[in-house]
PDB file of C-alpha atoms in Angstrom:
ATOM      1  CA  GLY A   1     181.383  11.878  78.790  1.00  0.00           C
ATOM      2  CA  ALA A   2     180.463   8.597  77.207  1.00  0.00           C
ATOM      3  CA  GLY A   3     177.517   7.702  78.285  1.00  0.00           C
ATOM      4  CA  VAL A   4     174.289   8.014  76.736  1.00  0.00           C
ATOM      5  CA  SER A   5     172.683  11.472  75.765  1.00  0.00           C
ATOM      6  CA  GLN A   6     169.249  12.132  75.114  1.00  0.00           C
ATOM      7  CA  SER A   7     168.016  15.467  73.680  1.00  0.00           C
ATOM      8  CA  PRO A   8     166.115  17.284  74.311  1.00  0.00           C
ATOM      9  CA  SER A   9     165.724  16.969  78.148  1.00  0.00           C
ATOM     10  CA  ASN A  10     162.657  19.056  78.108  1.00  0.00           C
ATOM     11  CA  LYS A  11     159.926  19.079  76.045  1.00  0.00           C
ATOM     12  CA  VAL A  12     156.468  21.083  76.073  1.00  0.00           C
ATOM     13  CA  THR A  13     154.310  20.778  73.499  1.00  0.00           C
ATOM     14  CA  GLU A  14     150.411  21.099  72.227  1.00  0.00           C
ATOM     15  CA  LYS A  15     148.266  17.598  72.427  1.00  0.00           C
ATOM     16  CA  GLY A  16     148.048  16.577  68.496  1.00  0.00           C
ATOM     17  CA  LYS A  17     151.994  17.579  67.728  1.00  0.00           C
ATOM     18  CA  ASP A  18     154.284  14.376  66.331  1.00  0.00           C
ATOM     19  CA  VAL A  19     157.531  15.389  68.841  1.00  0.00           C
ATOM     20  CA  GLU A  20     160.389  13.059  68.219  1.00  0.00           C
ATOM     21  CA  LEU A  21     163.294  12.027  70.771  1.00  0.00           C
ATOM     22  CA  ARG A  22     166.578  11.930  70.457  1.00  0.00           C
ATOM     23  CA  CYS A  23     168.731   8.952  71.845  1.00  0.00           C
ATOM     24  CA  ASP A  24     172.939   8.517  71.041  1.00  0.00           C
ATOM     25  CA  PRO A  25     173.959   5.348  72.633  1.00  0.00           C
ATOM     26  CA  ILE A  26     177.205   4.319  74.646  1.00  0.00           C
ATOM     27  CA  SER A  27     179.485   3.741  71.255  1.00  0.00           C
ATOM     28  CA  GLY A  28     180.083   0.056  71.080  1.00  0.00           C
ATOM     29  CA  HIS A  29     176.954  -0.726  72.290  1.00  0.00           C
ATOM     30  CA  THR A  30     174.540  -3.076  70.009  1.00  0.00           C
ATOM     31  CA  ALA A  31     171.601  -3.378  72.488  1.00  0.00           C
ATOM     32  CA  LEU A  32     169.379   0.542  72.486  1.00  0.00           C
ATOM     33  CA  TYR A  33     166.351  -0.029  74.639  1.00  0.00           C
ATOM     34  CA  TRP A  34     163.336   3.040  74.822  1.00  0.00           C
ATOM     35  CA  TYR A  35     161.033   2.786  78.155  1.00  0.00           C
ATOM     36  CA  ARG A  36     158.565   5.595  79.447  1.00  0.00           C
ATOM     37  CA  GLN A  37     158.392   6.286  83.009  1.00  0.00           C
ATOM     38  CA  ARG A  38     155.438   8.424  84.386  1.00  0.00           C
ATOM     39  CA  LEU A  39     155.448   9.963  87.511  1.00  0.00           C
ATOM     40  CA  GLY A  40     156.365   8.234  90.647  1.00  0.00           C
ATOM     41  CA  GLN A  41     156.083   5.352  88.487  1.00  0.00           C
ATOM     42  CA  GLY A  42     158.217   1.897  88.013  1.00  0.00           C
ATOM     43  CA  LEU A  43     160.047   1.698  83.945  1.00  0.00           C
ATOM     44  CA  GLU A  44     157.568   0.737  81.089  1.00  0.00           C
ATOM     45  CA  PHE A  45     159.528  -1.056  78.573  1.00  0.00           C
ATOM     46  CA  LEU A  46     158.169   0.213  75.086  1.00  0.00           C
ATOM     47  CA  ILE A  47     160.717  -1.088  72.113  1.00  0.00           C
ATOM     48  CA  TYR A  48     164.260  -2.634  71.660  1.00  0.00           C
ATOM     49  CA  PHE A  49     166.778  -2.994  68.777  1.00  0.00           C
ATOM     50  CA  GLN A  50     169.581  -5.858  68.577  1.00  0.00           C
ATOM     51  CA  GLY A  51     171.941  -5.006  66.425  1.00  0.00           C
ATOM     52  CA  ASN A  52     170.655  -5.667  62.845  1.00  0.00           C
ATOM     53  CA  SER A  53     167.695  -8.037  64.024  1.00  0.00           C
ATOM     54  CA  ALA A  54     163.847  -6.518  63.325  1.00  0.00           C
ATOM     55  CA  PRO A  55     163.129  -4.261  66.955  1.00  0.00           C
ATOM     56  CA  ASP A  56     161.099  -5.465  69.948  1.00  0.00           C
ATOM     57  CA  LYS A  57     158.245  -3.651  69.423  1.00  0.00           C
ATOM     58  CA  SER A  58     156.134  -5.562  71.781  1.00  0.00           C
ATOM     59  CA  GLY A  59     156.205  -2.874  74.375  1.00  0.00           C
ATOM     60  CA  LEU A  60     154.659   0.674  72.143  1.00  0.00           C
ATOM     61  CA  PRO A  61     150.781   1.711  73.906  1.00  0.00           C
ATOM     62  CA  SER A  62     149.651   2.438  70.607  1.00  0.00           C
ATOM     63  CA  ASP A  63     150.363   3.233  66.541  1.00  0.00           C
ATOM     64  CA  ARG A  64     151.277   6.486  67.342  1.00  0.00           C
ATOM     65  CA  PHE A  65     154.045   5.524  68.709  1.00  0.00           C
ATOM     66  CA  SER A  66     157.182   4.583  66.571  1.00  0.00           C
ATOM     67  CA  ALA A  67     160.362   4.246  66.827  1.00  0.00           C
ATOM     68  CA  GLU A  68     164.212   3.804  64.573  1.00  0.00           C
ATOM     69  CA  ARG A  69     167.411   3.452  64.410  1.00  0.00           C
ATOM     70  CA  THR A  70     170.591   3.638  61.585  1.00  0.00           C
ATOM     71  CA  GLY A  71     172.809   0.625  62.636  1.00  0.00           C
ATOM     72  CA  GLU A  72     174.203   0.767  66.295  1.00  0.00           C
ATOM     73  CA  SER A  73     173.853   4.578  66.543  1.00  0.00           C
ATOM     74  CA  VAL A  74     171.327   7.157  66.906  1.00  0.00           C
ATOM     75  CA  SER A  75     167.510   5.965  67.158  1.00  0.00           C
ATOM     76  CA  THR A  76     164.226   8.326  67.715  1.00  0.00           C
ATOM     77  CA  LEU A  77     161.574   7.622  69.337  1.00  0.00           C
ATOM     78  CA  THR A  78     158.863   9.419  67.739  1.00  0.00           C
ATOM     79  CA  ILE A  79     154.652  10.416  69.488  1.00  0.00           C
ATOM     80  CA  GLN A  80     152.180  10.907  66.725  1.00  0.00           C
ATOM     81  CA  ARG A  81     149.309  12.541  67.496  1.00  0.00           C
ATOM     82  CA  THR A  82     149.825  13.494  71.027  1.00  0.00           C
ATOM     83  CA  GLN A  83     147.694  12.766  73.990  1.00  0.00           C
ATOM     84  CA  GLN A  84     148.101  13.904  77.385  1.00  0.00           C
ATOM     85  CA  GLU A  85     148.474  11.054  78.715  1.00  0.00           C
ATOM     86  CA  ASP A  86     151.614  10.594  76.433  1.00  0.00           C
ATOM     87  CA  SER A  87     153.411  13.070  79.109  1.00  0.00           C
ATOM     88  CA  ALA A  88     156.496  11.170  80.991  1.00  0.00           C
ATOM     89  CA  VAL A  89     159.760  11.046  81.127  1.00  0.00           C
ATOM     90  CA  TYR A  90     161.287   9.137  78.265  1.00  0.00           C
ATOM     91  CA  LEU A  91     164.574   7.089  79.192  1.00  0.00           C
ATOM     92  CA  CYS A  92     166.738   5.672  76.966  1.00  0.00           C
ATOM     93  CA  ALA A  93     169.235   2.559  77.164  1.00  0.00           C
ATOM     94  CA  SER A  94     172.710   0.678  76.206  1.00  0.00           C
ATOM     95  CA  SER A  95     174.107  -2.601  76.403  1.00  0.00           C
ATOM     96  CA  TRP A  96     177.200  -4.680  74.770  1.00  0.00           C
ATOM     97  CA  THR A  97     174.522  -6.970  73.771  1.00  0.00           C
ATOM     98  CA  ASP A  98     171.366  -7.997  75.411  1.00  0.00           C
ATOM     99  CA  ASN A  99     171.582  -9.970  78.503  1.00  0.00           C
ATOM    100  CA  GLN A 100     173.795  -7.184  80.132  1.00  0.00           C
ATOM    101  CA  PRO A 101     173.548  -4.508  82.113  1.00  0.00           C
ATOM    102  CA  GLN A 102     171.428  -1.498  80.652  1.00  0.00           C
ATOM    103  CA  HIS A 103     173.339   2.327  81.222  1.00  0.00           C
ATOM    104  CA  PHE A 104     170.915   5.244  80.785  1.00  0.00           C
ATOM    105  CA  GLY A 105     170.269   8.420  79.863  1.00  0.00           C
ATOM    106  CA  ASP A 106     168.727  10.924  81.672  1.00  0.00           C
ATOM    107  CA  GLY A 107     165.707  11.104  79.923  1.00  0.00           C
ATOM    108  CA  THR A 108     163.043  13.198  77.811  1.00  0.00           C
ATOM    109  CA  ARG A 109     160.971  14.752  80.082  1.00  0.00           C
ATOM    110  CA  LEU A 110     157.555  15.565  77.472  1.00  0.00           C
ATOM    111  CA  SER A 111     154.869  17.328  78.741  1.00  0.00           C
ATOM    112  CA  ILE A 112     151.637  18.060  76.659  1.00  0.00           C
ATOM    113  CA  LEU A 113     149.538  20.674  77.296  1.00  0.00           C
TER     114      LEU A 113
ATOM    115  CA  GLY B   1     151.106 -10.215  83.489  1.00  0.00           C
ATOM    116  CA  GLU B   2     154.665 -10.508  84.179  1.00  0.00           C
ATOM    117  CA  SER B   3     155.667  -8.733  87.465  1.00  0.00           C
ATOM    118  CA  VAL B   4     158.231  -7.585  89.905  1.00  0.00           C
ATOM    119  CA  GLY B   5     156.681  -5.821  92.692  1.00  0.00           C
ATOM    120  CA  LEU B   6     158.584  -5.225  95.838  1.00  0.00           C
ATOM    121  CA  HIS B   7     156.883  -5.438  99.322  1.00  0.00           C
ATOM    122  CA  LEU B   8     158.167  -1.742 100.505  1.00  0.00           C
ATOM    123  CA  PRO B   9     157.209   1.505  99.250  1.00  0.00           C
ATOM    124  CA  THR B  10     159.649   3.585 101.592  1.00  0.00           C
ATOM    125  CA  LEU B  11     162.005   2.694 103.789  1.00  0.00           C
ATOM    126  CA  SER B  12     163.736   5.389 105.960  1.00  0.00           C
ATOM    127  CA  VAL B  13     167.149   4.356 108.185  1.00  0.00           C
ATOM    128  CA  GLN B  14     169.250   6.065 110.539  1.00  0.00           C
ATOM    129  CA  GLU B  15     172.695   7.176 108.820  1.00  0.00           C
ATOM    130  CA  GLY B  16     175.529   4.353 109.492  1.00  0.00           C
ATOM    131  CA  ASP B  17     173.081   1.553 109.667  1.00  0.00           C
ATOM    132  CA  ASN B  18     172.444  -1.490 106.899  1.00  0.00           C
ATOM    133  CA  SER B  19     169.470  -0.995 104.838  1.00  0.00           C
ATOM    134  CA  ILE B  20     167.749  -3.947 103.147  1.00  0.00           C
ATOM    135  CA  ILE B  21     165.361  -3.962  99.857  1.00  0.00           C
ATOM    136  CA  ASN B  22     163.208  -6.380  99.056  1.00  0.00           C
ATOM    137  CA  CYS B  23     161.305  -7.249  95.695  1.00  0.00           C
ATOM    138  CA  ALA B  24     159.740 -10.371  94.509  1.00  0.00           C
ATOM    139  CA  TYR B  25     159.342 -11.054  90.850  1.00  0.00           C
ATOM    140  CA  SER B  26     157.014 -13.488  89.451  1.00  0.00           C
ATOM    141  CA  ASN B  27     158.923 -15.028  86.367  1.00  0.00           C
ATOM    142  CA  SER B  28     160.181 -18.243  86.799  1.00  0.00           C
ATOM    143  CA  ALA B  29     162.434 -17.659  83.370  1.00  0.00           C
ATOM    144  CA  SER B  30     164.414 -14.857  84.586  1.00  0.00           C
ATOM    145  CA  ASP B  31     168.191 -15.545  84.993  1.00  0.00           C
ATOM    146  CA  TYR B  32     169.318 -11.842  85.508  1.00  0.00           C
ATOM    147  CA  PHE B  33     168.320  -9.828  87.447  1.00  0.00           C
ATOM    148  CA  ILE B  34     169.626  -5.874  88.165  1.00  0.00           C
ATOM    149  CA  TRP B  35     169.514  -3.056  90.850  1.00  0.00           C
ATOM    150  CA  TYR B  36     168.908   0.391  89.889  1.00  0.00           C
ATOM    151  CA  LYS B  37     169.121   3.120  92.004  1.00  0.00           C
ATOM    152  CA  GLN B  38     167.175   6.543  90.955  1.00  0.00           C
ATOM    153  CA  GLU B  39     167.761  10.246  92.163  1.00  0.00           C
ATOM    154  CA  SER B  40     166.067  12.867  90.762  1.00  0.00           C
ATOM    155  CA  GLY B  41     165.568  14.283  87.401  1.00  0.00           C
ATOM    156  CA  LYS B  42     168.104  11.403  87.016  1.00  0.00           C
ATOM    157  CA  GLY B  43     168.319   8.110  84.496  1.00  0.00           C
ATOM    158  CA  PRO B  44     168.364   5.126  86.446  1.00  0.00           C
ATOM    159  CA  GLN B  45     172.051   4.032  87.270  1.00  0.00           C
ATOM    160  CA  PHE B  46     173.482   0.439  87.929  1.00  0.00           C
ATOM    161  CA  ILE B  47     174.611  -0.911  90.858  1.00  0.00           C
ATOM    162  CA  ILE B  48     174.528  -4.799  91.194  1.00  0.00           C
ATOM    163  CA  ASP B  49     173.431  -7.274  88.793  1.00  0.00           C
ATOM    164  CA  ILE B  50     173.024 -11.571  89.446  1.00  0.00           C
ATOM    165  CA  ARG B  51     172.593 -13.524  86.915  1.00  0.00           C
ATOM    166  CA  SER B  52     170.176 -16.604  88.587  1.00  0.00           C
ATOM    167  CA  ASN B  53     173.544 -19.653  88.712  1.00  0.00           C
ATOM    168  CA  MET B  54     174.549 -17.496  91.868  1.00  0.00           C
ATOM    169  CA  ASP B  55     172.621 -17.108  95.036  1.00  0.00           C
ATOM    170  CA  LYS B  56     174.659 -14.007  96.437  1.00  0.00           C
ATOM    171  CA  ARG B  57     176.826 -11.153  94.950  1.00  0.00           C
ATOM    172  CA  GLN B  58     178.931  -8.562  97.006  1.00  0.00           C
ATOM    173  CA  GLY B  59     180.215  -5.106  95.411  1.00  0.00           C
ATOM    174  CA  GLN B  60     181.689  -2.157  97.183  1.00  0.00           C
ATOM    175  CA  ARG B  61     178.996  -1.544 100.361  1.00  0.00           C
ATOM    176  CA  VAL B  62     176.227  -3.596  98.484  1.00  0.00           C
ATOM    177  CA  THR B  63     174.937  -6.781  98.669  1.00  0.00           C
ATOM    178  CA  VAL B  64     172.416  -8.663  96.491  1.00  0.00           C
ATOM    179  CA  LEU B  65     171.223 -12.396  97.680  1.00  0.00           C
ATOM    180  CA  LEU B  66     168.474 -14.288  94.790  1.00  0.00           C
ATOM    181  CA  ASN B  67     166.366 -17.265  96.586  1.00  0.00           C
ATOM    182  CA  LYS B  68     165.281 -18.465  93.685  1.00  0.00           C
ATOM    183  CA  THR B  69     162.563 -21.147  95.193  1.00  0.00           C
ATOM    184  CA  VAL B  70     161.169 -18.296  96.679  1.00  0.00           C
ATOM    185  CA  LYS B  71     161.219 -15.843  94.031  1.00  0.00           C
ATOM    186  CA  HIS B  72     162.885 -13.053  95.736  1.00  0.00           C
ATOM    187  CA  LEU B  73     165.633 -10.607  95.881  1.00  0.00           C
ATOM    188  CA  SER B  74     167.037  -8.126  98.329  1.00  0.00           C
ATOM    189  CA  LEU B  75     169.159  -5.380  97.883  1.00  0.00           C
ATOM    190  CA  GLN B  76     171.032  -4.996 101.302  1.00  0.00           C
ATOM    191  CA  ILE B  77     173.711  -1.419 101.610  1.00  0.00           C
ATOM    192  CA  ALA B  78     176.409  -1.471 104.480  1.00  0.00           C
ATOM    193  CA  ALA B  79     176.715   1.738 106.426  1.00  0.00           C
ATOM    194  CA  THR B  80     174.367   4.107 104.578  1.00  0.00           C
ATOM    195  CA  GLN B  81     174.587   6.913 103.596  1.00  0.00           C
ATOM    196  CA  PRO B  82     172.589  10.112 103.181  1.00  0.00           C
ATOM    197  CA  GLY B  83     174.127   9.696  99.213  1.00  0.00           C
ATOM    198  CA  ASP B  84     172.631   6.507  99.303  1.00  0.00           C
ATOM    199  CA  SER B  85     168.791   8.302  99.699  1.00  0.00           C
ATOM    200  CA  ALA B  86     166.839   7.650  95.531  1.00  0.00           C
ATOM    201  CA  VAL B  87     164.731   5.465  94.526  1.00  0.00           C
ATOM    202  CA  TYR B  88     165.785   1.737  94.142  1.00  0.00           C
ATOM    203  CA  PHE B  89     164.018  -0.373  91.956  1.00  0.00           C
ATOM    204  CA  CYS B  90     164.985  -3.884  91.092  1.00  0.00           C
ATOM    205  CA  ALA B  91     164.531  -5.327  87.423  1.00  0.00           C
ATOM    206  CA  GLU B  92     164.359  -8.763  85.783  1.00  0.00           C
ATOM    207  CA  MET B  93     165.441  -9.610  82.628  1.00  0.00           C
ATOM    208  CA  PRO B  94     163.520 -12.631  80.632  1.00  0.00           C
ATOM    209  CA  GLY B  95     165.755 -12.393  77.790  1.00  0.00           C
ATOM    210  CA  GLY B  96     166.243  -8.834  76.793  1.00  0.00           C
ATOM    211  CA  LYS B  97     164.607  -6.298  77.581  1.00  0.00           C
ATOM    212  CA  LEU B  98     163.955  -5.597  81.305  1.00  0.00           C
ATOM    213  CA  ILE B  99     160.043  -5.613  83.611  1.00  0.00           C
ATOM    214  CA  PHE B 100     160.513  -3.091  86.267  1.00  0.00           C
ATOM    215  CA  GLY B 101     158.882  -3.441  90.329  1.00  0.00           C
ATOM    216  CA  GLN B 102     157.360  -0.078  91.250  1.00  0.00           C
ATOM    217  CA  GLY B 103     160.825   1.202  93.846  1.00  0.00           C
ATOM    218  CA  THR B 104     161.304   1.795  96.901  1.00  0.00           C
ATOM    219  CA  GLU B 105     161.687   5.069  97.780  1.00  0.00           C
ATOM    220  CA  LEU B 106     165.414   4.775 100.507  1.00  0.00           C
ATOM    221  CA  SER B 107     165.272   7.984 103.183  1.00  0.00           C
ATOM    222  CA  VAL B 108     168.588   8.792 105.198  1.00  0.00           C
ATOM    223  CA  LYS B 109     167.931  10.408 108.080  1.00  0.00           C
ATOM    224  CA  PRO B 110     171.352  11.885 109.327  1.00  0.00           C
TER     225      PRO B 110
END
């Protein structure tokens, strides 16, 4: 299985807690993306990593959201002091480089109680 | 702001018929477009892409058409099958990140 892997697949937490979501991209892919998908809606861009360049954080909705990536491997998306409006599916994608097809994982379904 | 929108939110077709899903985009700088299929509980699955130097691209049972003059994309699925039932998204890439439309739900009647 050489696809994009995300964990956990489901996460339920209480409002105010911090959560950390993990993404393992396809080996060799230099570009990695995080998106948010609310129920019945399209995907909303959050952040994008390309190689060693500074990440494009223009889609992060607030300073409670942050993401890191170590080299060209695993990425973690952290949401601090979660709010109910953070409930959504968080999707990760990777590609060989930018301007190439992005391949998605199956997402983490986050529910904030 | 930038947006990619779909003309029809739902489409119901008979098995064996051809399906056409339409999409309008707004960013003239976009030079790369992708169609994705998303089944319930899964991430989007790449179907076909097209770059702005092309008008048409064909895959297995799918064809994408690009009209840059009116900023319009379409996805044609030939001989639609029950397994094609899903939500279809078009996405444009005006540099790096993808901008997605809201999606069209395709329902195939047996």
